[in-house]
Short mmCIF file of C-alpha atoms in Angstrom, two decimals:
data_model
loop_
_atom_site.label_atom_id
_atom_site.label_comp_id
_atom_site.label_asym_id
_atom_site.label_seq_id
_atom_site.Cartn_x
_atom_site.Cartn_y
_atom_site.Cartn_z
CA UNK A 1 105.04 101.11 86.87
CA UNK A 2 103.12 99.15 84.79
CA UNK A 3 100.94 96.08 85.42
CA UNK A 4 99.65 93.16 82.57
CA UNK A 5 96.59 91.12 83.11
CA UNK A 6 97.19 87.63 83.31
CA UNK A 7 95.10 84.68 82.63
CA UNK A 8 92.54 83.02 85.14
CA UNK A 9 93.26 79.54 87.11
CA UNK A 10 90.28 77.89 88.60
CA UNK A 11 92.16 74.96 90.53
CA UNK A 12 89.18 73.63 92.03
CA UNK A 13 87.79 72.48 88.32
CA UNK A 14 91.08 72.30 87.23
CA UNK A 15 90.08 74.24 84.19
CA UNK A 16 92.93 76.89 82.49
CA UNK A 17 90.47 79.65 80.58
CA UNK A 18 91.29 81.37 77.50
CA UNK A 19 92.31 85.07 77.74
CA UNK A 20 90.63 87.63 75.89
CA UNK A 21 92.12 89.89 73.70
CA UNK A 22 92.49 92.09 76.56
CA UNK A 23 95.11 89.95 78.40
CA UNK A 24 92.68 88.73 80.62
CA UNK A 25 89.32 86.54 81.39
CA UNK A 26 86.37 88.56 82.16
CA UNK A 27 84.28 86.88 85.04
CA UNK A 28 81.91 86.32 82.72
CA UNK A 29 83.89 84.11 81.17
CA UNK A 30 84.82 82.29 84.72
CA UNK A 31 81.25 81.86 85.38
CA UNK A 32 80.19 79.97 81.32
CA UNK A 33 83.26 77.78 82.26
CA UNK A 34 82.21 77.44 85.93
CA UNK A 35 78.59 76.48 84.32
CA UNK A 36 80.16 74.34 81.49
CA UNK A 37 81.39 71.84 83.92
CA UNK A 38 79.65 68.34 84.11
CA UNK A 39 76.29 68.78 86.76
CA UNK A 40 74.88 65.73 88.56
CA UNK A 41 71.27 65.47 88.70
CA UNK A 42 71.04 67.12 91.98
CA UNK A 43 73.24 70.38 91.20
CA UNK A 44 76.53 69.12 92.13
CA UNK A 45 79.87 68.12 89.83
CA UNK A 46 80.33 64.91 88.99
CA UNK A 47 82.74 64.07 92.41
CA UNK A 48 81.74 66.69 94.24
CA UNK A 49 80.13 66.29 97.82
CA UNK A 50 77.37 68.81 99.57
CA UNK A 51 80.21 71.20 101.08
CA UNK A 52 81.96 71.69 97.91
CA UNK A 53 79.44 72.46 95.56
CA UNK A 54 78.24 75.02 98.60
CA UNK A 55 81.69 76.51 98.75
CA UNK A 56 81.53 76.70 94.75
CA UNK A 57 77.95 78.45 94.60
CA UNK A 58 79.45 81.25 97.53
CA UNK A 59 82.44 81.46 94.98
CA UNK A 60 80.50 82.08 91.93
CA UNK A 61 78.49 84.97 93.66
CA UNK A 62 81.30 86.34 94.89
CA UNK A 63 82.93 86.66 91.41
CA UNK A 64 80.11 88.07 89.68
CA UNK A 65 80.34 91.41 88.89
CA UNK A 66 83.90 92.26 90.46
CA UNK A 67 85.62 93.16 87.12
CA UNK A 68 88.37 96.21 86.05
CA UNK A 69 86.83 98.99 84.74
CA UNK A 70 87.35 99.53 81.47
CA UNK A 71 90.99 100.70 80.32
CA UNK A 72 90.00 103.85 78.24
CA UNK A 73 87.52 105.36 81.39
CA UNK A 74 90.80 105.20 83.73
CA UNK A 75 93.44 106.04 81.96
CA UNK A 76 96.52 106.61 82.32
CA UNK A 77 95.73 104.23 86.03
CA UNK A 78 95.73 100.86 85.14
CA UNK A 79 93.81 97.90 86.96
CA UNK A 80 95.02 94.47 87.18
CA UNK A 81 92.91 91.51 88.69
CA UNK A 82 94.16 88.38 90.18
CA UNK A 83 92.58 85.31 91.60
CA UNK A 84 92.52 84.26 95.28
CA UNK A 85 90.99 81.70 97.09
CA UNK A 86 87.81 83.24 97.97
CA UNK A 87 87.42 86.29 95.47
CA UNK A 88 88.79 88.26 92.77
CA UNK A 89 90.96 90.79 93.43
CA UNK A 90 91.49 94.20 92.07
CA UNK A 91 94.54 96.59 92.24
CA UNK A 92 94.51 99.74 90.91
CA UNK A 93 98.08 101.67 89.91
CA UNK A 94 97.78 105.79 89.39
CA UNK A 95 101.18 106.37 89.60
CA UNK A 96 100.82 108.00 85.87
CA UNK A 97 98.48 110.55 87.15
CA UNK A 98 99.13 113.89 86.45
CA UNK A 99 97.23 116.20 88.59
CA UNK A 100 94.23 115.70 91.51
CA UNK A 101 91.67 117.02 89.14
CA UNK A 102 92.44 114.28 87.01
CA UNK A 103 93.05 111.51 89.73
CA UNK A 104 89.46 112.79 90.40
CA UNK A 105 87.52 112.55 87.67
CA UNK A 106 88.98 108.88 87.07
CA UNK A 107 87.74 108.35 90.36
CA UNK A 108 84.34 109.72 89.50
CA UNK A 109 84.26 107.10 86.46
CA UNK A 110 81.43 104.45 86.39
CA UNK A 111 83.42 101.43 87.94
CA UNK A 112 81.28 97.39 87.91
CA UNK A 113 83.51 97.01 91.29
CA UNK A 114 84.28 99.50 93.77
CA UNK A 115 86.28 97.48 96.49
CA UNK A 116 89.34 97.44 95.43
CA UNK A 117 92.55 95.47 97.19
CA UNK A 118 95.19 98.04 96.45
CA UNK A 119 96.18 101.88 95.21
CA UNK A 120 99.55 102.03 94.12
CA UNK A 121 100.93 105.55 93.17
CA UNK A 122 105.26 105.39 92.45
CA UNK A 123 107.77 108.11 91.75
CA UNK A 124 105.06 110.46 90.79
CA UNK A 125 106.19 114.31 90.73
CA UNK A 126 102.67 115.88 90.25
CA UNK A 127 100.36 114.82 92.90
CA UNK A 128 101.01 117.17 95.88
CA UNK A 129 97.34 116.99 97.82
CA UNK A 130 95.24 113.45 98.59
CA UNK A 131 91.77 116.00 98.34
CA UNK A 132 89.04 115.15 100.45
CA UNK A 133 86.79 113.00 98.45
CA UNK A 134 89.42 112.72 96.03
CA UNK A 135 88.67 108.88 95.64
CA UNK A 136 84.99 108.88 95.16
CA UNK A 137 83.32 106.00 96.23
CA UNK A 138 86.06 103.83 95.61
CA UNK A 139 87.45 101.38 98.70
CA UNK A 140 90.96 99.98 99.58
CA UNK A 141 92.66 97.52 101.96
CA UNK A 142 95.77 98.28 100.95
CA UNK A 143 97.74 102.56 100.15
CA UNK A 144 100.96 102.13 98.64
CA UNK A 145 102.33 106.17 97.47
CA UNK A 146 106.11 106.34 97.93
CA UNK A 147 108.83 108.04 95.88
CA UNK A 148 106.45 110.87 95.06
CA UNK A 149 105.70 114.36 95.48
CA UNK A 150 103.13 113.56 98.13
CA UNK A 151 102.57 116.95 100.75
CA UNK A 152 99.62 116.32 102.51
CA UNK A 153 96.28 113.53 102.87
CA UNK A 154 93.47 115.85 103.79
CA UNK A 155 90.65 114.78 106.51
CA UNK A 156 88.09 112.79 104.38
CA UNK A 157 90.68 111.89 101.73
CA UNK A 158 90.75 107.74 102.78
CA UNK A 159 87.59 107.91 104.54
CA UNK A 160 86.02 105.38 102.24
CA UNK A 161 88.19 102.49 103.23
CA UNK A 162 87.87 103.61 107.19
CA UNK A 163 86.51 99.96 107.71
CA UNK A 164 88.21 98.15 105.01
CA UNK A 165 92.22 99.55 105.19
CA UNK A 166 94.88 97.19 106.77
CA UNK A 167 97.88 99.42 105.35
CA UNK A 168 98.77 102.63 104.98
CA UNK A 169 102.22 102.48 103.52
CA UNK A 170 103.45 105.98 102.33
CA UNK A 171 107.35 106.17 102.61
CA UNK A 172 109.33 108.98 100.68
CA UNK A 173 107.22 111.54 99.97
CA UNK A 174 107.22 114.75 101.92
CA UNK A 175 104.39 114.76 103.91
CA UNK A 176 103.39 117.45 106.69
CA UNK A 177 100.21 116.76 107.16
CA UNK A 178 98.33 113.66 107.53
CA UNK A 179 94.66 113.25 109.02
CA UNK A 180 95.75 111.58 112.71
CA UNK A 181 92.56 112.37 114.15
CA UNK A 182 91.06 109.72 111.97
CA UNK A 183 93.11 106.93 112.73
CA UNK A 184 90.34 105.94 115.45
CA UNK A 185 88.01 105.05 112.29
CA UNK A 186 90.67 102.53 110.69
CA UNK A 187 89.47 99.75 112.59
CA UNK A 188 91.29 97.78 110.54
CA UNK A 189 94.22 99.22 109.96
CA UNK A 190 97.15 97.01 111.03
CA UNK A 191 100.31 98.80 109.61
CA UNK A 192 101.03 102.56 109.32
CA UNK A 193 104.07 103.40 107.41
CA UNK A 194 105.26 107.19 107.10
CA UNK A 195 108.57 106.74 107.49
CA UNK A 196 111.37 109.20 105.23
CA UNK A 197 108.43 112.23 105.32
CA UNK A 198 108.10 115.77 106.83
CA UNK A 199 106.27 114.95 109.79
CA UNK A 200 107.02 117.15 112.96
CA UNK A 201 106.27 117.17 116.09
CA UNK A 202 105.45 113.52 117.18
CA UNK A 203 101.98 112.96 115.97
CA UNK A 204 98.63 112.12 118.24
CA UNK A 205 98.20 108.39 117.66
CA UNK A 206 95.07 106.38 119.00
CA UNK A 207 93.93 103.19 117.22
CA UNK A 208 92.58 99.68 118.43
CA UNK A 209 94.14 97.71 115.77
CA UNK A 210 97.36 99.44 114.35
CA UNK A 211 100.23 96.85 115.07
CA UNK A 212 103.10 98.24 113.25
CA UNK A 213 104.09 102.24 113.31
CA UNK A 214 106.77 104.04 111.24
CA UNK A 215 107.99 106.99 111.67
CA UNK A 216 111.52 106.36 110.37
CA UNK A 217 113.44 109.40 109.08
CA UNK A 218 110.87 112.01 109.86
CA UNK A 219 112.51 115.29 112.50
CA UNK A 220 110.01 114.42 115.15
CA UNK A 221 112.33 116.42 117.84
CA UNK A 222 111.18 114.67 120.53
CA UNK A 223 109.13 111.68 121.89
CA UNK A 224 106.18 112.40 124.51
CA UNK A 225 105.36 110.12 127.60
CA UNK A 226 101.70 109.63 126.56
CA UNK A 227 102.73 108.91 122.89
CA UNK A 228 101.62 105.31 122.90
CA UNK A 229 98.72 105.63 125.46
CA UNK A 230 96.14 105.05 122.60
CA UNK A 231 97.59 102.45 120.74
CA UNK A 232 97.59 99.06 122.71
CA UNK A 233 98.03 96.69 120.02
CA UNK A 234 101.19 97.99 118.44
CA UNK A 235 104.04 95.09 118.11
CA UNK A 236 106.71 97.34 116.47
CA UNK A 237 107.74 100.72 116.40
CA UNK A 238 110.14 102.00 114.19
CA UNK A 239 111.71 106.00 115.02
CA UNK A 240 115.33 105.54 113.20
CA UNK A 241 116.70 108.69 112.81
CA UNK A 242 114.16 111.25 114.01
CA UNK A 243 116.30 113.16 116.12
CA UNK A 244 114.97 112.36 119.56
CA UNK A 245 117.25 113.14 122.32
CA UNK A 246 115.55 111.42 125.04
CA UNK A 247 113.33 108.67 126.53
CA UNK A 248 111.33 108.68 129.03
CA UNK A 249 110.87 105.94 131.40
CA UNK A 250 107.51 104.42 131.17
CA UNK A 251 106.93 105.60 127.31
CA UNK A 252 106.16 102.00 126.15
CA UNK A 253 104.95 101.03 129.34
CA UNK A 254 101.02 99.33 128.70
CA UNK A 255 101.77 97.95 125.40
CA UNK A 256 101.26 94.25 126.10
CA UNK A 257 102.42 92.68 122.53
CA UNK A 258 105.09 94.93 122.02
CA UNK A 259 107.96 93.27 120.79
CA UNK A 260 110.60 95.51 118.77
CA UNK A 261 111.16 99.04 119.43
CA UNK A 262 113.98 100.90 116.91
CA UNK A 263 115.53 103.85 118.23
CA UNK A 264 118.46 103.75 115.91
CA UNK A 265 120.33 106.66 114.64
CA UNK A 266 118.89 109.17 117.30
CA UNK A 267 120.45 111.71 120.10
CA UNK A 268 120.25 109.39 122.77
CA UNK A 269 123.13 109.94 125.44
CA UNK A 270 121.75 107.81 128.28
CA UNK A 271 118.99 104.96 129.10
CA UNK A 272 117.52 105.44 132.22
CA UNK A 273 115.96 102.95 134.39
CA UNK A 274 112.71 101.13 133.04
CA UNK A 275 112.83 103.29 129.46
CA UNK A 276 111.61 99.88 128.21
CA UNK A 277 109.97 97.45 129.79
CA UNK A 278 108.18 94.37 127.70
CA UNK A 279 105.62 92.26 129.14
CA UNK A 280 105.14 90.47 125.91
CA UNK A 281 105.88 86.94 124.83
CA UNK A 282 108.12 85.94 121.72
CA UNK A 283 110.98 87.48 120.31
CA UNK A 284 112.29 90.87 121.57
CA UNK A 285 114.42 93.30 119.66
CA UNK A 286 115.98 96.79 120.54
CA UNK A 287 118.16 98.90 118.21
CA UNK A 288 119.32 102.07 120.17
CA UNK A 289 122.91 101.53 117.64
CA UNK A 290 124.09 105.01 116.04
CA UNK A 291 123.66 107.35 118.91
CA UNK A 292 125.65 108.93 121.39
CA UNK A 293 124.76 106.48 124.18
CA UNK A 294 127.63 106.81 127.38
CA UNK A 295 125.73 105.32 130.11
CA UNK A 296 122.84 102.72 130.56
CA UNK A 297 121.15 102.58 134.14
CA UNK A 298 120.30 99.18 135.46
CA UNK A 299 117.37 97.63 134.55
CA UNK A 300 116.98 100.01 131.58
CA UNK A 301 115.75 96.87 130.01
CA UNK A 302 113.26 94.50 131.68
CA UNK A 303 111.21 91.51 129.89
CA UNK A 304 114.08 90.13 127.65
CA UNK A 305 114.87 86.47 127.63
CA UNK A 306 116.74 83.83 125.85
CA UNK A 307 117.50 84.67 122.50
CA UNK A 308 116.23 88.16 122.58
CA UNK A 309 118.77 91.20 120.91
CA UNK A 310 119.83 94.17 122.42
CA UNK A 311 122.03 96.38 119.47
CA UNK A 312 123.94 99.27 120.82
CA UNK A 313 126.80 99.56 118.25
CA UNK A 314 127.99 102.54 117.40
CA UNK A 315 127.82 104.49 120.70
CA UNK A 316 130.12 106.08 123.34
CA UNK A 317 129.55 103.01 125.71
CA UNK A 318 133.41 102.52 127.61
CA UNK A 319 132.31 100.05 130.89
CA UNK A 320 130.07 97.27 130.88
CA UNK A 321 128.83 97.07 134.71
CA UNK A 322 128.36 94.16 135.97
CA UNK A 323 125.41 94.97 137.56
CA UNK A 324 124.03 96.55 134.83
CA UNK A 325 124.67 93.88 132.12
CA UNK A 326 125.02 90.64 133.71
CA UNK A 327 121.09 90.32 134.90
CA UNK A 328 120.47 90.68 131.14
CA UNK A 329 123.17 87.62 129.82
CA UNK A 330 122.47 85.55 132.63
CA UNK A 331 118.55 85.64 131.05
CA UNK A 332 120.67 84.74 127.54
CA UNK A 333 120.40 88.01 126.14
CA UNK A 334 122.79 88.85 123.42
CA UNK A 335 124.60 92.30 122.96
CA UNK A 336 125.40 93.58 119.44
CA UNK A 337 128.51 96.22 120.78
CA UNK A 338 130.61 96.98 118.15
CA UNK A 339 132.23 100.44 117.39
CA UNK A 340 132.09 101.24 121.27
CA UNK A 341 135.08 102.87 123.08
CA UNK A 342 135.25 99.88 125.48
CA UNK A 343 138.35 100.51 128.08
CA UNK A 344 138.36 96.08 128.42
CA UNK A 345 140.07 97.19 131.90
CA UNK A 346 139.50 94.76 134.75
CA UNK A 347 135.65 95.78 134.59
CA UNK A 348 135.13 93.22 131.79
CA UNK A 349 136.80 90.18 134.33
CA UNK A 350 133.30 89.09 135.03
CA UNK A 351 132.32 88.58 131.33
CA UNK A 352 136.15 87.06 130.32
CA UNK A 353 135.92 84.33 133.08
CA UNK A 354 132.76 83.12 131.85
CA UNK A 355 132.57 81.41 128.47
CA UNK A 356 128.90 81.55 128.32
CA UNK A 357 128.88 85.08 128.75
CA UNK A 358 131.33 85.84 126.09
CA UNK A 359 129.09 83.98 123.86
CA UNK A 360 126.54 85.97 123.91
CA UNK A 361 128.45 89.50 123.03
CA UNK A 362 128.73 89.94 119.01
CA UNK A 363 131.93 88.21 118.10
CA UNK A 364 132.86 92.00 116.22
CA UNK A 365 132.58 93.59 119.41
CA UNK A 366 135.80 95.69 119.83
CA UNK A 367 138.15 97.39 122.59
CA UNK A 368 139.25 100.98 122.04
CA UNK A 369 142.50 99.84 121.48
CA UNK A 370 141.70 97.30 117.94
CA UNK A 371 141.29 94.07 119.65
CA UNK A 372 138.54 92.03 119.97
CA UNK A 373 136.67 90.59 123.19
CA UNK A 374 137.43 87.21 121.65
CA UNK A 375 140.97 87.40 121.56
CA UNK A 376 141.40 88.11 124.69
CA UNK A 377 143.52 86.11 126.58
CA UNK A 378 141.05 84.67 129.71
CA UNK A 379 144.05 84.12 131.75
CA UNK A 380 145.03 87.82 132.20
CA UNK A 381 142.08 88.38 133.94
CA UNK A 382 142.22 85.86 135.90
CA UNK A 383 145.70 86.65 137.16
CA UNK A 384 145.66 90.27 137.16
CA UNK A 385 141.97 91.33 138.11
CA UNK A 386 140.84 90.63 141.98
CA UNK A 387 137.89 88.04 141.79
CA UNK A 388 136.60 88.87 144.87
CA UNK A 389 133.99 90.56 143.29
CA UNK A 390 132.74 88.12 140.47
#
């Protein structure tokens, strides 16, 4: 993958500098043009009130000295900067690197600017080990490795960006082994992405911060009561196709901003009472589609509302209880239900005499027999199914 520098736009002076020959403006460069502008007598641009020419001294020392290091000293990773709105920032791309010893001794280079925004390593075959110390005194907010060779991130190996990381995004590799114990130290780590890995069994997870987990694609086996104890902040949780056969109720109990939980593509044959139960506000999803789900207990589900989504296509679901599913579209819940084996028997009367139930089922949902929920005829049920009971 490979990255050009671009020029420099300072839209508070409204000033477009001149690249250098390197593709780029140096901050050097940001700071004569910066100082070029017209100065009243007391320090301040012509226009320019107290606050501003504050906020435009803080920006100036920011700038100084964050700069790329130089090409030849990093090679073959590349460094781009780019402009925001209160500093300059700094990505750095190794995806060209063709062993650790070299990743480290590029990381051992003199660098003007060690806080860097982003790593980005792509479709590399070579790297196999993130080494302990591997990045030298180097920092990150943001790990992006996927599509590599990647087998294991050693204790110590992203210790230098404990309090700076936000993401951790390392999809398609084939990781084992990943330093969990540190996740504690992230405290700013919002997303953790390992999805499409090696990773078995279900990990020990604790962090204070960590919002988004996942663990897509990875033959965790199975899915402990205590595995979200630790992590109290987490809004989604993604476990598609890690071969988990069961959940226990209570697993996401205690997770107060929870609001999407995918459990798609699993070995789930039943949902037992209270195996998830939000307390959250906003927008709740579930995907428990492409398993071999047969029965769901009342109040599997508790905490949905209005507009929420429940997706269970592609299961072995043939009844839709009344008391099971009408608590949930009374609330305005929709169901996603295609490619069930529904029987659409008398036990769907309830949901056929009521429009506003029918609504809110997935217009593809299907009986086992080809035809569609929505064209069926209302009036068979209401001649040929006792009511007594709706």
């Amino acid at each position: 993958m490979a990255f050009i520098h671009t020029c420099f736009y300072i839209p508070l002076l409204l000033l477009v500098l001149n690249c250098t020959q390197d593709g780029y403006a140096s901050n050097a460069d940001i700071l004569r043009n910066i100082n070029a502008a017209v100065i009243t007598s007391d320090g301040r641009q012509n226009g320019e009130t107290n606050v501003e020419a504050s906020a435009r001294a803080n920006r100036q020392d920011m700038v100084s000295g964050i700069s790329c290091p130089a090409a030849e000293a990093i090679f073959p990773c590349m460094c781009t900067s780019e402009p925001g709105e209160e500093r300059i920032n700094l990505d750095l791309d190794c995806s060209e690197v063709e062993n650790e010893d070299q990743l480290e001794q590029i990381m051992a280079s003199p660098f003007p600017s060690t806080n860097f925004r982003s790593l980005t390593i792509v479709e590399n075959a070579n790297l196999k080990v993130l080494r302990a110390g591997i990045l030298g005194n180097t920092t990150y907010e943001e790990f992006y490795i996927y599509w590599s060779a990647l087998e294991e991130v050693e204790a110590g190996a992203l210790s230098g960006s404990h309090s700076t990381a936000t993401q951790i995004v390392l999809p398609s590799n084939k990781i084992t082994m990943f330093p969990w114990e540190e996740l504690p130290l992230f405290t700013s780590l919002v997303t953790l992405e390992l999805s499409d890995n090696k990773i078995t069994p279900f990990p020990t997870l604790a962090s204070e911060s960590l919002q988004n987990l996942g663990l897509i694609f990875n033959p965790l086996e199975s899915l402990p009561l205590t595995a979200f104890r630790a992590t109290p902040s987490l809004l989604t949780i993604s476990l598609e196709k890690a071969r988990i056969s069961n959940v226990i109720p209570g697993t996401f109990d205690g997770l107060a901003q929870l609001l999407e939980v995918d459990l798609s593509g699993n070995q789930l044959n039943e949902l037992l009472t209270g195996t998830v139960q939000f307390t959250s506000t906003g927008r709740h999803y579930l995907f428990f589609q492409r398993n071999n789900i047969s029965r769901v207990a009342s109040s599997a589900f508790t905490g949905v509302s209005s507009g929420d989504g429940i997706f269970l296509a592609d299961n072995k679901l043939t009844v839709l209880e009344e008391v099971v599913w009408r608590p949930l579209l009374e609330d305005g819940v929709q169901l996603f239900l295609m490619d069930n084996p529904l029987i659409c028997g008398c036990d769907i009367a309830w949901i056929m005499l009521n429009a506003t139930f029918l609504s809110l089922i997935a217009e593809d949902t299907m009986c086992a027999d080809g035809h569609l929920l929505v064209d069926l005829d209302p009036t068979f049920y209401q001649d040929h199914c006792s009511t007594a009971l709706f």
